[in-house]
Amino acid sequence: MAEAAAQQAYDVIIIGGGPGGYNAAIRAGQLGLKAACVEMRGTLGGTCLNVGCMPSKALLHASELYDQAQGEFAKIGIDVAPTLNLGQMMAAKDESVSALTRGIEFLFKKNKVEWIGGRGRITGPGKVEVEAADGTKSTLEARNIVIATGSEPTPLPGVDFVEGRIVDSTGALSLPEVPKHLVVIGAGIIGLELGSVWRRLGAEVTVVEFLDRITPGMDGETARTFQRALTKQGMKFKLGAKVTAAKVEGETVTLTVEPAKGGAAETLTADAVLVAIGRRPYTQGLGLETVGVTPDKRGFIEAKHFRIADGLWVIGDVTHGPMLAHKAEEDAVACIELIAGKAGHVDYDLVPSVVYTAPEVAWVGKTEEQLKEAGVAYKVGKFAFAANSRAKINHETEGFAKVLADAATDRVLGVHIFGPQAGELIGEACVLMAFGGSSEDLARICHPHPTRSEAVRQAAMGVEGWTMQS
């Protein structure tokens, strides 16, 4: 990490070192551009690597093994008596995160990217002021500035954060002990993933959601099946409800919960509350006014092919599209390639989503609800993991794979998987759809046996009604 030197000229300065920012910087270096990445954290990687995707997956993995050791292991002849060492679990999570952030530092050095520590602020066209941790300021100049500042948890009015008691996703990754009762506000991906971590480690978990369903944006049938599975695992749901107030007294949090459509309020008590109602673009103190940029009412910056104005670009969560790390990575590469005079493009219809619970949920393309709303005639092929050989052998038979194909052309329009390793399985659907593939294309491709991937193939076979058990 370098301190900013006054009046240095770069081809591109990226503000933000998360998945969008660091991938943009690395790609710029690969293309021979003189690049700098300004990051206010002490480590690279942004929310995803430091307090988001990566540490949450570490806890999801560890908690799943702990849960299996308490029940599933005995069924397959492994007798153990596990005890939870939460401190060691957290230490292992932190060690993994540190290894990943060091890896990005290595890639910066390899590709001659300069990492500048401090808070970046645009002060005019082509100018970025960097305030270091010690308060000193310096100015950088560049032909291009890329805004990659990411997002932050959205606060909930009436529910103030209180360390260790009312927390956001960052706080939920580092609770000092397993809560007796954890209330999760928001039934989106983040809330359900972290809720499932603490449920597996021994907490009673109640999820409060404003809508009358969980996981907005997920295929309806898949979401309903997913909720039933989480309920069977011990999670409780209060749907169509909103939290309007919170009070912390000692080690107890009392929440006021009201029906979303009106009605009598009730109270919930817990010893920890996770607020996970979404994320909002992070543009605080960025100096957008100095270049005539005003975010929209939700805080997003409008852009056309990532370009806001001459020499000014935006990628990732700060602009429209799915607020996902892999979407930011795709933005990053496309944006830098455009800056370098190459072709850059992202197909936002083919950005997959994954919920890393157990079982996982993954999907890409259109849902049944979206196709019906658009008036598109489609066929459905569906295959249960209960009929998949590998899933049966591994005692992981919950869920299904579903393929949606155009009724006239057979082109695959959406794939939805709820089951083991769904996040890995969705990749072949992304490739198939990127090439405009049909359900028959997938159905006639030989898959290895026995594997979970055969369930996806069998679902494709089911579009035309010739599913076979695998």
Short mmCIF file of C-alpha atoms in Angstrom, two decimals:
data_model
loop_
_atom_site.label_atom_id
_atom_site.label_comp_id
_atom_site.label_asym_id
_atom_site.label_seq_id
_atom_site.Cartn_x
_atom_site.Cartn_y
_atom_site.Cartn_z
CA MET A 1 0.00 0.00 0.00
CA ALA A 2 1.33 3.41 -0.97
CA GLU A 3 0.63 6.90 0.27
CA ALA A 4 -0.76 9.21 -2.38
CA ALA A 5 1.74 11.56 -3.97
CA ALA A 6 0.64 14.97 -5.19
CA GLN A 7 -0.32 15.43 -8.85
CA GLN A 8 0.42 11.95 -10.15
CA ALA A 9 -1.07 11.22 -13.56
CA TYR A 10 -2.73 7.88 -14.21
CA ASP A 11 -4.63 6.35 -17.09
CA VAL A 12 -7.28 5.26 -14.61
CA ILE A 13 -7.99 5.68 -10.91
CA ILE A 14 -10.49 3.33 -9.32
CA ILE A 15 -12.17 4.48 -6.11
CA GLY A 16 -12.95 1.37 -4.08
CA GLY A 17 -11.10 -1.92 -3.70
CA GLY A 18 -13.97 -4.43 -3.61
CA PRO A 19 -14.73 -7.07 -6.25
CA GLY A 20 -15.56 -4.37 -8.80
CA GLY A 21 -12.65 -2.13 -7.91
CA TYR A 22 -9.86 -4.66 -7.58
CA ASN A 23 -10.87 -6.54 -10.73
CA ALA A 24 -10.98 -3.25 -12.63
CA ALA A 25 -7.51 -2.38 -11.37
CA ILE A 26 -6.07 -5.78 -12.25
CA ARG A 27 -7.61 -5.75 -15.73
CA ALA A 28 -6.26 -2.25 -16.28
CA GLY A 29 -2.79 -3.45 -15.37
CA GLN A 30 -3.10 -6.43 -17.68
CA LEU A 31 -3.98 -4.09 -20.55
CA GLY A 32 -0.94 -1.91 -19.90
CA LEU A 33 -2.78 1.03 -18.32
CA LYS A 34 -1.20 2.94 -15.47
CA ALA A 35 -3.70 2.26 -12.72
CA ALA A 36 -4.24 3.11 -9.08
CA CYS A 37 -6.86 1.82 -6.68
CA VAL A 38 -7.90 4.02 -3.76
CA GLU A 39 -9.29 2.03 -0.82
CA MET A 40 -10.21 3.37 2.61
CA ARG A 41 -10.02 0.00 4.40
CA GLY A 42 -6.74 -1.32 5.67
CA THR A 43 -7.17 -4.32 3.39
CA LEU A 44 -8.31 -4.87 -0.17
CA GLY A 45 -11.39 -6.88 -1.10
CA GLY A 46 -14.19 -4.56 0.02
CA THR A 47 -17.30 -5.80 1.77
CA CYS A 48 -17.29 -9.14 -0.08
CA LEU A 49 -13.91 -10.41 1.07
CA ASN A 50 -13.73 -8.67 4.44
CA VAL A 51 -17.22 -8.68 5.93
CA GLY A 52 -19.53 -10.24 3.36
CA CYS A 53 -19.42 -13.11 0.88
CA MET A 54 -16.25 -14.81 2.07
CA PRO A 55 -16.53 -14.77 5.89
CA SER A 56 -20.22 -15.69 5.65
CA LYS A 57 -19.38 -18.70 3.47
CA ALA A 58 -16.71 -19.75 5.97
CA LEU A 59 -19.31 -19.74 8.76
CA LEU A 60 -21.92 -21.43 6.58
CA HIS A 61 -19.50 -24.25 5.81
CA ALA A 62 -18.34 -24.66 9.40
CA SER A 63 -21.83 -24.53 10.87
CA GLU A 64 -23.09 -27.07 8.33
CA LEU A 65 -20.36 -29.51 9.32
CA TYR A 66 -21.18 -28.95 12.99
CA ASP A 67 -24.86 -29.59 12.30
CA GLN A 68 -24.07 -32.77 10.37
CA ALA A 69 -21.80 -33.98 13.16
CA GLN A 70 -24.74 -33.79 15.55
CA GLY A 71 -27.03 -35.97 13.46
CA GLU A 72 -26.11 -36.99 9.93
CA PHE A 73 -22.70 -38.46 10.82
CA ALA A 74 -24.27 -41.11 13.06
CA LYS A 75 -26.57 -42.22 10.23
CA ILE A 76 -23.59 -43.12 8.07
CA GLY A 77 -21.62 -44.84 10.82
CA ILE A 78 -19.51 -42.00 12.21
CA ASP A 79 -20.08 -41.66 15.94
CA VAL A 80 -18.88 -38.36 17.37
CA ALA A 81 -19.85 -36.03 20.20
CA PRO A 82 -19.10 -32.54 18.84
CA THR A 83 -18.67 -29.46 21.00
CA LEU A 84 -18.72 -25.95 19.63
CA ASN A 85 -15.56 -23.86 19.84
CA LEU A 86 -16.94 -20.58 18.53
CA GLY A 87 -13.67 -18.74 19.06
CA GLN A 88 -11.77 -21.18 16.87
CA MET A 89 -14.52 -21.07 14.25
CA MET A 90 -14.21 -17.29 14.09
CA ALA A 91 -10.40 -17.51 13.99
CA ALA A 92 -10.54 -19.92 11.05
CA LYS A 93 -12.92 -17.55 9.26
CA ASP A 94 -10.56 -14.61 9.83
CA GLU A 95 -7.55 -16.61 8.65
CA SER A 96 -9.30 -17.46 5.39
CA VAL A 97 -10.22 -13.82 4.83
CA SER A 98 -6.64 -12.68 5.43
CA ALA A 99 -5.31 -15.18 2.90
CA LEU A 100 -7.73 -13.91 0.27
CA THR A 101 -6.91 -10.24 0.80
CA ARG A 102 -3.18 -10.99 0.62
CA GLY A 103 -3.85 -12.72 -2.68
CA ILE A 104 -5.26 -9.51 -4.12
CA GLU A 105 -2.19 -7.58 -2.95
CA PHE A 106 -0.05 -10.09 -4.84
CA LEU A 107 -2.12 -9.63 -8.02
CA PHE A 108 -1.76 -5.85 -7.72
CA LYS A 109 2.01 -6.15 -7.57
CA LYS A 110 2.08 -8.68 -10.40
CA ASN A 111 0.10 -6.36 -12.67
CA LYS A 112 1.83 -3.13 -11.55
CA VAL A 113 -1.27 -1.65 -9.95
CA GLU A 114 -0.72 0.93 -7.24
CA TRP A 115 -2.77 0.51 -4.08
CA ILE A 116 -3.30 3.88 -2.39
CA GLY A 117 -4.64 3.79 1.13
CA GLY A 118 -7.18 6.41 2.15
CA ARG A 119 -10.61 7.80 1.45
CA GLY A 120 -11.04 8.98 -2.14
CA ARG A 121 -13.08 12.02 -3.08
CA ILE A 122 -13.61 13.45 -6.56
CA THR A 123 -12.77 17.17 -6.61
CA GLY A 124 -13.36 17.83 -10.30
CA PRO A 125 -12.94 16.24 -13.72
CA GLY A 126 -9.93 13.93 -13.61
CA LYS A 127 -9.04 14.78 -10.00
CA VAL A 128 -9.22 12.59 -6.90
CA GLU A 129 -8.32 13.81 -3.44
CA VAL A 130 -7.12 11.10 -1.07
CA GLU A 131 -7.31 11.56 2.69
CA ALA A 132 -4.99 9.13 4.46
CA ALA A 133 -5.65 7.60 7.87
CA ASP A 134 -3.47 10.26 9.52
CA GLY A 135 -5.56 13.05 8.00
CA THR A 136 -3.06 14.16 5.37
CA LYS A 137 -4.46 14.90 1.92
CA SER A 138 -3.03 14.68 -1.56
CA THR A 139 -4.41 14.96 -5.07
CA LEU A 140 -4.18 12.50 -7.94
CA GLU A 141 -4.94 13.10 -11.60
CA ALA A 142 -6.20 10.62 -14.15
CA ARG A 143 -7.65 10.53 -17.62
CA ASN A 144 -10.36 8.23 -16.27
CA ILE A 145 -12.00 7.78 -12.87
CA VAL A 146 -14.00 4.65 -12.08
CA ILE A 147 -16.43 4.78 -9.15
CA ALA A 148 -16.50 1.35 -7.49
CA THR A 149 -17.46 2.21 -3.91
CA GLY A 150 -20.01 -0.59 -3.52
CA SER A 151 -22.85 -0.57 -1.03
CA GLU A 152 -23.66 -0.59 2.68
CA PRO A 153 -26.46 -2.16 4.76
CA THR A 154 -29.72 -0.23 4.61
CA PRO A 155 -30.75 0.97 8.09
CA LEU A 156 -34.29 0.44 9.37
CA PRO A 157 -36.11 3.52 10.75
CA GLY A 158 -36.92 3.06 14.42
CA VAL A 159 -34.31 0.35 14.89
CA ASP A 160 -30.92 1.79 15.82
CA PHE A 161 -27.83 -0.40 15.79
CA VAL A 162 -26.48 -1.35 19.22
CA GLU A 163 -23.19 -3.26 19.25
CA GLY A 164 -23.69 -6.94 19.98
CA ARG A 165 -27.47 -6.62 20.24
CA ILE A 166 -28.90 -4.99 17.12
CA VAL A 167 -26.43 -5.62 14.30
CA ASP A 168 -26.06 -5.46 10.55
CA SER A 169 -24.56 -8.25 8.45
CA THR A 170 -21.04 -7.29 9.55
CA GLY A 171 -21.93 -7.58 13.21
CA ALA A 172 -23.72 -10.89 12.65
CA LEU A 173 -20.45 -12.38 11.41
CA SER A 174 -18.72 -11.76 14.72
CA LEU A 175 -21.23 -12.29 17.53
CA PRO A 176 -19.25 -13.24 20.65
CA GLU A 177 -21.63 -16.04 21.62
CA VAL A 178 -24.52 -18.00 20.15
CA PRO A 179 -27.76 -16.08 20.80
CA LYS A 180 -30.54 -17.92 22.57
CA HIS A 181 -33.01 -16.15 20.27
CA LEU A 182 -31.99 -14.32 17.10
CA VAL A 183 -34.55 -12.25 15.24
CA VAL A 184 -33.69 -11.60 11.60
CA ILE A 185 -35.44 -8.62 10.01
CA GLY A 186 -35.62 -9.34 6.29
CA ALA A 187 -36.08 -12.67 4.49
CA GLY A 188 -33.62 -11.96 1.69
CA ILE A 189 -30.44 -13.86 0.89
CA ILE A 190 -28.24 -12.24 3.55
CA GLY A 191 -30.75 -12.66 6.35
CA LEU A 192 -31.49 -16.29 5.55
CA GLU A 193 -27.84 -17.26 5.14
CA LEU A 194 -26.74 -15.71 8.43
CA GLY A 195 -29.89 -16.84 10.18
CA SER A 196 -29.16 -20.41 9.12
CA VAL A 197 -25.60 -20.14 10.48
CA TRP A 198 -26.77 -19.25 13.97
CA ARG A 199 -29.69 -21.71 13.86
CA ARG A 200 -27.25 -24.53 13.16
CA LEU A 201 -25.03 -23.37 16.01
CA GLY A 202 -27.93 -23.55 18.45
CA ALA A 203 -29.95 -20.34 18.29
CA GLU A 204 -33.70 -20.11 17.99
CA VAL A 205 -34.24 -18.02 14.85
CA THR A 206 -37.30 -15.98 13.90
CA VAL A 207 -37.41 -14.19 10.56
CA VAL A 208 -39.67 -11.14 10.17
CA GLU A 209 -40.42 -10.12 6.58
CA PHE A 210 -42.54 -7.23 5.28
CA LEU A 211 -43.67 -9.14 2.18
CA ASP A 212 -45.90 -12.20 2.27
CA ARG A 213 -43.07 -14.38 0.91
CA ILE A 214 -39.35 -14.94 1.36
CA THR A 215 -36.53 -14.16 -1.09
CA PRO A 216 -38.11 -11.60 -3.45
CA GLY A 217 -37.03 -12.23 -7.04
CA MET A 218 -36.78 -15.99 -6.61
CA ASP A 219 -39.10 -18.25 -8.59
CA GLY A 220 -42.29 -18.61 -6.55
CA GLU A 221 -42.46 -22.40 -6.42
CA THR A 222 -38.80 -22.57 -5.50
CA ALA A 223 -39.23 -19.99 -2.75
CA ARG A 224 -42.16 -21.84 -1.21
CA THR A 225 -40.24 -25.11 -1.20
CA PHE A 226 -37.21 -23.34 0.23
CA GLN A 227 -39.25 -21.85 3.07
CA ARG A 228 -40.72 -25.24 3.96
CA ALA A 229 -37.21 -26.67 4.18
CA LEU A 230 -35.98 -23.85 6.43
CA THR A 231 -39.05 -24.27 8.63
CA LYS A 232 -38.32 -27.98 8.94
CA GLN A 233 -34.79 -27.05 10.02
CA GLY A 234 -36.23 -24.99 12.87
CA MET A 235 -36.45 -21.45 11.53
CA LYS A 236 -39.69 -19.57 12.22
CA PHE A 237 -41.23 -16.98 9.90
CA LYS A 238 -43.47 -13.98 10.44
CA LEU A 239 -44.40 -12.86 6.94
CA GLY A 240 -46.40 -9.76 6.05
CA ALA A 241 -45.04 -8.04 9.16
CA LYS A 242 -42.92 -4.99 9.87
CA VAL A 243 -40.71 -4.01 12.80
CA THR A 244 -41.49 -0.44 13.83
CA ALA A 245 -39.47 -0.01 17.04
CA ALA A 246 -36.73 -1.62 19.08
CA LYS A 247 -35.65 -1.18 22.68
CA VAL A 248 -32.52 -2.60 24.28
CA GLU A 249 -32.51 -3.24 28.01
CA GLY A 250 -29.44 -5.04 29.25
CA GLU A 251 -29.13 -8.24 27.26
CA THR A 252 -32.69 -8.16 25.92
CA VAL A 253 -34.03 -6.54 22.76
CA THR A 254 -37.76 -5.91 22.56
CA LEU A 255 -39.19 -5.39 19.08
CA THR A 256 -42.54 -3.93 18.15
CA VAL A 257 -43.97 -5.88 15.22
CA GLU A 258 -47.03 -4.78 13.25
CA PRO A 259 -48.90 -6.41 10.37
CA ALA A 260 -47.72 -4.89 7.08
CA LYS A 261 -51.32 -4.19 6.03
CA GLY A 262 -52.40 -2.79 9.38
CA GLY A 263 -53.62 -4.34 12.60
CA ALA A 264 -52.68 -4.87 16.21
CA ALA A 265 -49.00 -4.75 17.15
CA GLU A 266 -47.20 -7.48 19.06
CA THR A 267 -43.81 -7.68 20.74
CA LEU A 268 -40.89 -10.04 20.16
CA THR A 269 -38.00 -10.40 22.57
CA ALA A 270 -34.55 -11.59 21.61
CA ASP A 271 -30.98 -11.31 22.77
CA ALA A 272 -29.76 -10.42 19.27
CA VAL A 273 -31.36 -8.84 16.20
CA LEU A 274 -29.98 -8.85 12.66
CA VAL A 275 -31.23 -6.06 10.39
CA ALA A 276 -30.94 -7.39 6.83
CA ILE A 277 -33.46 -5.45 4.76
CA GLY A 278 -31.14 -4.81 1.85
CA ARG A 279 -28.22 -2.66 0.81
CA ARG A 280 -27.86 0.84 -0.61
CA PRO A 281 -25.16 2.42 -2.81
CA TYR A 282 -22.24 3.92 -0.90
CA THR A 283 -21.59 7.43 -2.21
CA GLN A 284 -21.13 9.34 1.04
CA GLY A 285 -18.54 12.09 0.71
CA LEU A 286 -17.60 11.03 -2.81
CA GLY A 287 -17.74 14.55 -4.25
CA LEU A 288 -20.20 13.74 -7.02
CA GLU A 289 -21.44 17.30 -7.01
CA THR A 290 -18.04 18.49 -8.26
CA VAL A 291 -18.62 16.68 -11.55
CA GLY A 292 -22.33 17.42 -11.85
CA VAL A 293 -23.55 13.95 -10.89
CA THR A 294 -26.71 13.46 -8.83
CA PRO A 295 -27.74 9.93 -7.79
CA ASP A 296 -31.37 8.91 -8.27
CA LYS A 297 -33.81 8.77 -5.34
CA ARG A 298 -32.55 5.30 -4.34
CA GLY A 299 -28.93 6.43 -4.45
CA PHE A 300 -27.89 4.76 -7.70
CA ILE A 301 -25.81 6.55 -10.34
CA GLU A 302 -27.20 6.39 -13.86
CA ALA A 303 -24.78 5.41 -16.60
CA LYS A 304 -24.76 4.21 -20.19
CA HIS A 305 -22.38 1.33 -20.70
CA PHE A 306 -20.76 2.32 -17.36
CA ARG A 307 -19.99 5.82 -18.66
CA ILE A 308 -21.37 8.81 -16.78
CA ALA A 309 -19.43 11.52 -18.64
CA ASP A 310 -16.10 11.91 -20.41
CA GLY A 311 -13.52 10.19 -18.26
CA LEU A 312 -16.02 9.26 -15.53
CA TRP A 313 -17.32 5.71 -15.08
CA VAL A 314 -19.29 3.66 -12.55
CA ILE A 315 -19.50 -0.08 -11.86
CA GLY A 316 -20.92 -2.53 -9.34
CA ASP A 317 -23.46 -1.82 -6.62
CA VAL A 318 -23.35 1.94 -7.17
CA THR A 319 -25.12 1.60 -10.50
CA HIS A 320 -28.17 -0.38 -11.58
CA GLY A 321 -28.33 -4.14 -11.90
CA PRO A 322 -28.06 -7.04 -9.45
CA MET A 323 -26.14 -6.05 -6.30
CA LEU A 324 -23.85 -9.07 -6.47
CA ALA A 325 -20.08 -9.41 -6.29
CA HIS A 326 -19.85 -11.38 -9.54
CA LYS A 327 -21.93 -8.77 -11.35
CA ALA A 328 -19.46 -6.11 -10.14
CA GLU A 329 -16.58 -8.22 -11.44
CA GLU A 330 -18.18 -8.45 -14.87
CA ASP A 331 -18.84 -4.70 -14.84
CA ALA A 332 -15.21 -4.11 -13.96
CA VAL A 333 -13.72 -6.04 -16.84
CA ALA A 334 -16.18 -4.62 -19.40
CA CYS A 335 -15.66 -1.05 -18.20
CA ILE A 336 -11.88 -1.21 -18.31
CA GLU A 337 -11.93 -2.84 -21.74
CA LEU A 338 -14.10 0.03 -23.01
CA ILE A 339 -11.62 2.51 -21.53
CA ALA A 340 -8.83 0.66 -23.33
CA GLY A 341 -10.68 0.88 -26.64
CA LYS A 342 -11.89 -2.69 -26.68
CA ALA A 343 -15.40 -4.16 -26.65
CA GLY A 344 -16.97 -4.57 -23.23
CA HIS A 345 -20.40 -6.02 -22.49
CA VAL A 346 -22.38 -7.65 -19.67
CA ASP A 347 -25.62 -9.60 -20.17
CA TYR A 348 -27.57 -8.77 -17.01
CA ASP A 349 -30.24 -11.32 -17.91
CA LEU A 350 -27.67 -14.05 -17.30
CA VAL A 351 -26.27 -13.03 -13.91
CA PRO A 352 -26.91 -16.01 -11.61
CA SER A 353 -28.03 -15.75 -7.99
CA VAL A 354 -27.21 -18.19 -5.20
CA VAL A 355 -28.37 -18.66 -1.61
CA TYR A 356 -25.67 -20.62 0.24
CA THR A 357 -27.88 -22.30 2.79
CA ALA A 358 -28.19 -26.08 3.08
CA PRO A 359 -29.59 -27.07 0.66
CA GLU A 360 -28.53 -24.25 -1.63
CA VAL A 361 -30.76 -22.35 -4.03
CA ALA A 362 -29.51 -21.04 -7.38
CA TRP A 363 -31.15 -19.59 -10.43
CA VAL A 364 -30.48 -17.76 -13.67
CA GLY A 365 -32.80 -16.20 -16.23
CA LYS A 366 -36.54 -15.78 -15.94
CA THR A 367 -38.93 -17.05 -13.28
CA GLU A 368 -42.32 -18.54 -14.08
CA GLU A 369 -43.95 -15.38 -12.74
CA GLN A 370 -41.91 -13.18 -15.08
CA LEU A 371 -42.74 -15.31 -18.11
CA LYS A 372 -46.44 -15.27 -17.30
CA GLU A 373 -46.41 -11.52 -16.81
CA ALA A 374 -44.66 -11.07 -20.17
CA GLY A 375 -47.14 -13.37 -21.90
CA VAL A 376 -44.44 -15.82 -22.98
CA ALA A 377 -45.61 -19.38 -23.64
CA TYR A 378 -43.22 -21.81 -21.99
CA LYS A 379 -42.76 -25.44 -21.04
CA VAL A 380 -41.48 -26.77 -17.71
CA GLY A 381 -39.16 -29.67 -17.04
CA LYS A 382 -38.62 -30.63 -13.42
CA PHE A 383 -36.62 -33.32 -11.66
CA ALA A 384 -36.48 -34.12 -7.94
CA PHE A 385 -33.16 -34.83 -6.24
CA ALA A 386 -34.97 -37.68 -4.47
CA ALA A 387 -34.63 -39.56 -7.79
CA ASN A 388 -30.96 -38.68 -8.30
CA SER A 389 -28.52 -41.50 -7.50
CA ARG A 390 -25.72 -39.34 -6.07
CA ALA A 391 -28.15 -37.35 -3.93
CA LYS A 392 -29.70 -40.55 -2.56
CA ILE A 393 -26.31 -42.03 -1.75
CA ASN A 394 -25.28 -38.82 0.02
CA HIS A 395 -28.58 -38.47 1.94
CA GLU A 396 -29.23 -35.06 0.34
CA THR A 397 -32.46 -35.70 -1.53
CA GLU A 398 -34.34 -32.49 -0.72
CA GLY A 399 -35.19 -30.19 -3.62
CA PHE A 400 -35.40 -30.19 -7.40
CA ALA A 401 -34.05 -28.76 -10.63
CA LYS A 402 -36.43 -26.92 -12.95
CA VAL A 403 -35.88 -25.84 -16.55
CA LEU A 404 -38.13 -23.30 -18.30
CA ALA A 405 -38.02 -23.33 -22.09
CA ASP A 406 -39.79 -21.35 -24.79
CA ALA A 407 -42.77 -23.36 -26.00
CA ALA A 408 -42.13 -22.52 -29.65
CA THR A 409 -38.33 -22.50 -29.96
CA ASP A 410 -37.28 -24.66 -26.97
CA ARG A 411 -34.69 -22.02 -26.05
CA VAL A 412 -33.99 -22.20 -22.31
CA LEU A 413 -35.30 -19.07 -20.60
CA GLY A 414 -34.62 -19.88 -16.96
CA VAL A 415 -33.17 -22.55 -14.69
CA HIS A 416 -33.98 -22.87 -10.98
CA ILE A 417 -32.28 -25.32 -8.63
CA PHE A 418 -33.01 -26.01 -4.98
CA GLY A 419 -30.76 -28.76 -3.74
CA PRO A 420 -27.22 -29.90 -2.98
CA GLN A 421 -24.45 -27.79 -4.53
CA ALA A 422 -26.97 -25.74 -6.50
CA GLY A 423 -24.49 -22.88 -6.71
CA GLU A 424 -22.06 -25.09 -8.59
CA LEU A 425 -24.70 -26.71 -10.78
CA ILE A 426 -26.11 -23.41 -12.07
CA GLY A 427 -22.93 -22.73 -14.03
CA GLU A 428 -23.80 -25.07 -16.87
CA ALA A 429 -27.17 -23.35 -17.21
CA CYS A 430 -25.39 -20.00 -17.55
CA VAL A 431 -23.18 -21.37 -20.35
CA LEU A 432 -26.11 -23.04 -22.11
CA MET A 433 -28.21 -19.87 -22.05
CA ALA A 434 -25.32 -17.63 -23.09
CA PHE A 435 -25.12 -19.62 -26.31
CA GLY A 436 -28.88 -19.62 -26.82
CA GLY A 437 -29.14 -23.32 -26.07
CA SER A 438 -32.33 -25.35 -26.02
CA SER A 439 -33.58 -27.82 -23.46
CA GLU A 440 -32.90 -30.56 -26.00
CA ASP A 441 -29.28 -29.42 -26.31
CA LEU A 442 -28.80 -29.96 -22.58
CA ALA A 443 -30.87 -33.15 -22.55
CA ARG A 444 -28.67 -34.77 -25.22
CA ILE A 445 -25.33 -33.90 -23.60
CA CYS A 446 -23.76 -36.83 -21.75
CA HIS A 447 -23.27 -36.12 -18.05
CA PRO A 448 -21.07 -38.16 -15.70
CA HIS A 449 -22.84 -40.76 -13.53
CA PRO A 450 -23.51 -40.67 -10.66
CA THR A 451 -23.49 -36.92 -10.15
CA ARG A 452 -25.88 -34.25 -8.97
CA SER A 453 -25.51 -32.59 -12.37
CA GLU A 454 -27.65 -35.35 -13.86
CA ALA A 455 -30.65 -33.80 -12.10
CA VAL A 456 -30.26 -30.68 -14.24
CA ARG A 457 -30.03 -32.78 -17.38
CA GLN A 458 -33.08 -34.80 -16.33
CA ALA A 459 -35.03 -31.58 -15.78
CA ALA A 460 -34.12 -30.55 -19.34
CA MET A 461 -35.30 -33.95 -20.57
CA GLY A 462 -38.54 -33.34 -18.72
CA VAL A 463 -39.41 -30.33 -20.88
CA GLU A 464 -40.41 -32.79 -23.60
CA GLY A 465 -41.57 -35.47 -21.16
CA TRP A 466 -38.79 -38.05 -21.42
CA THR A 467 -37.29 -37.80 -17.95
CA MET A 468 -35.60 -40.97 -16.67
CA GLN A 469 -34.45 -41.71 -13.15
CA SER A 470 -30.73 -41.32 -12.59
#
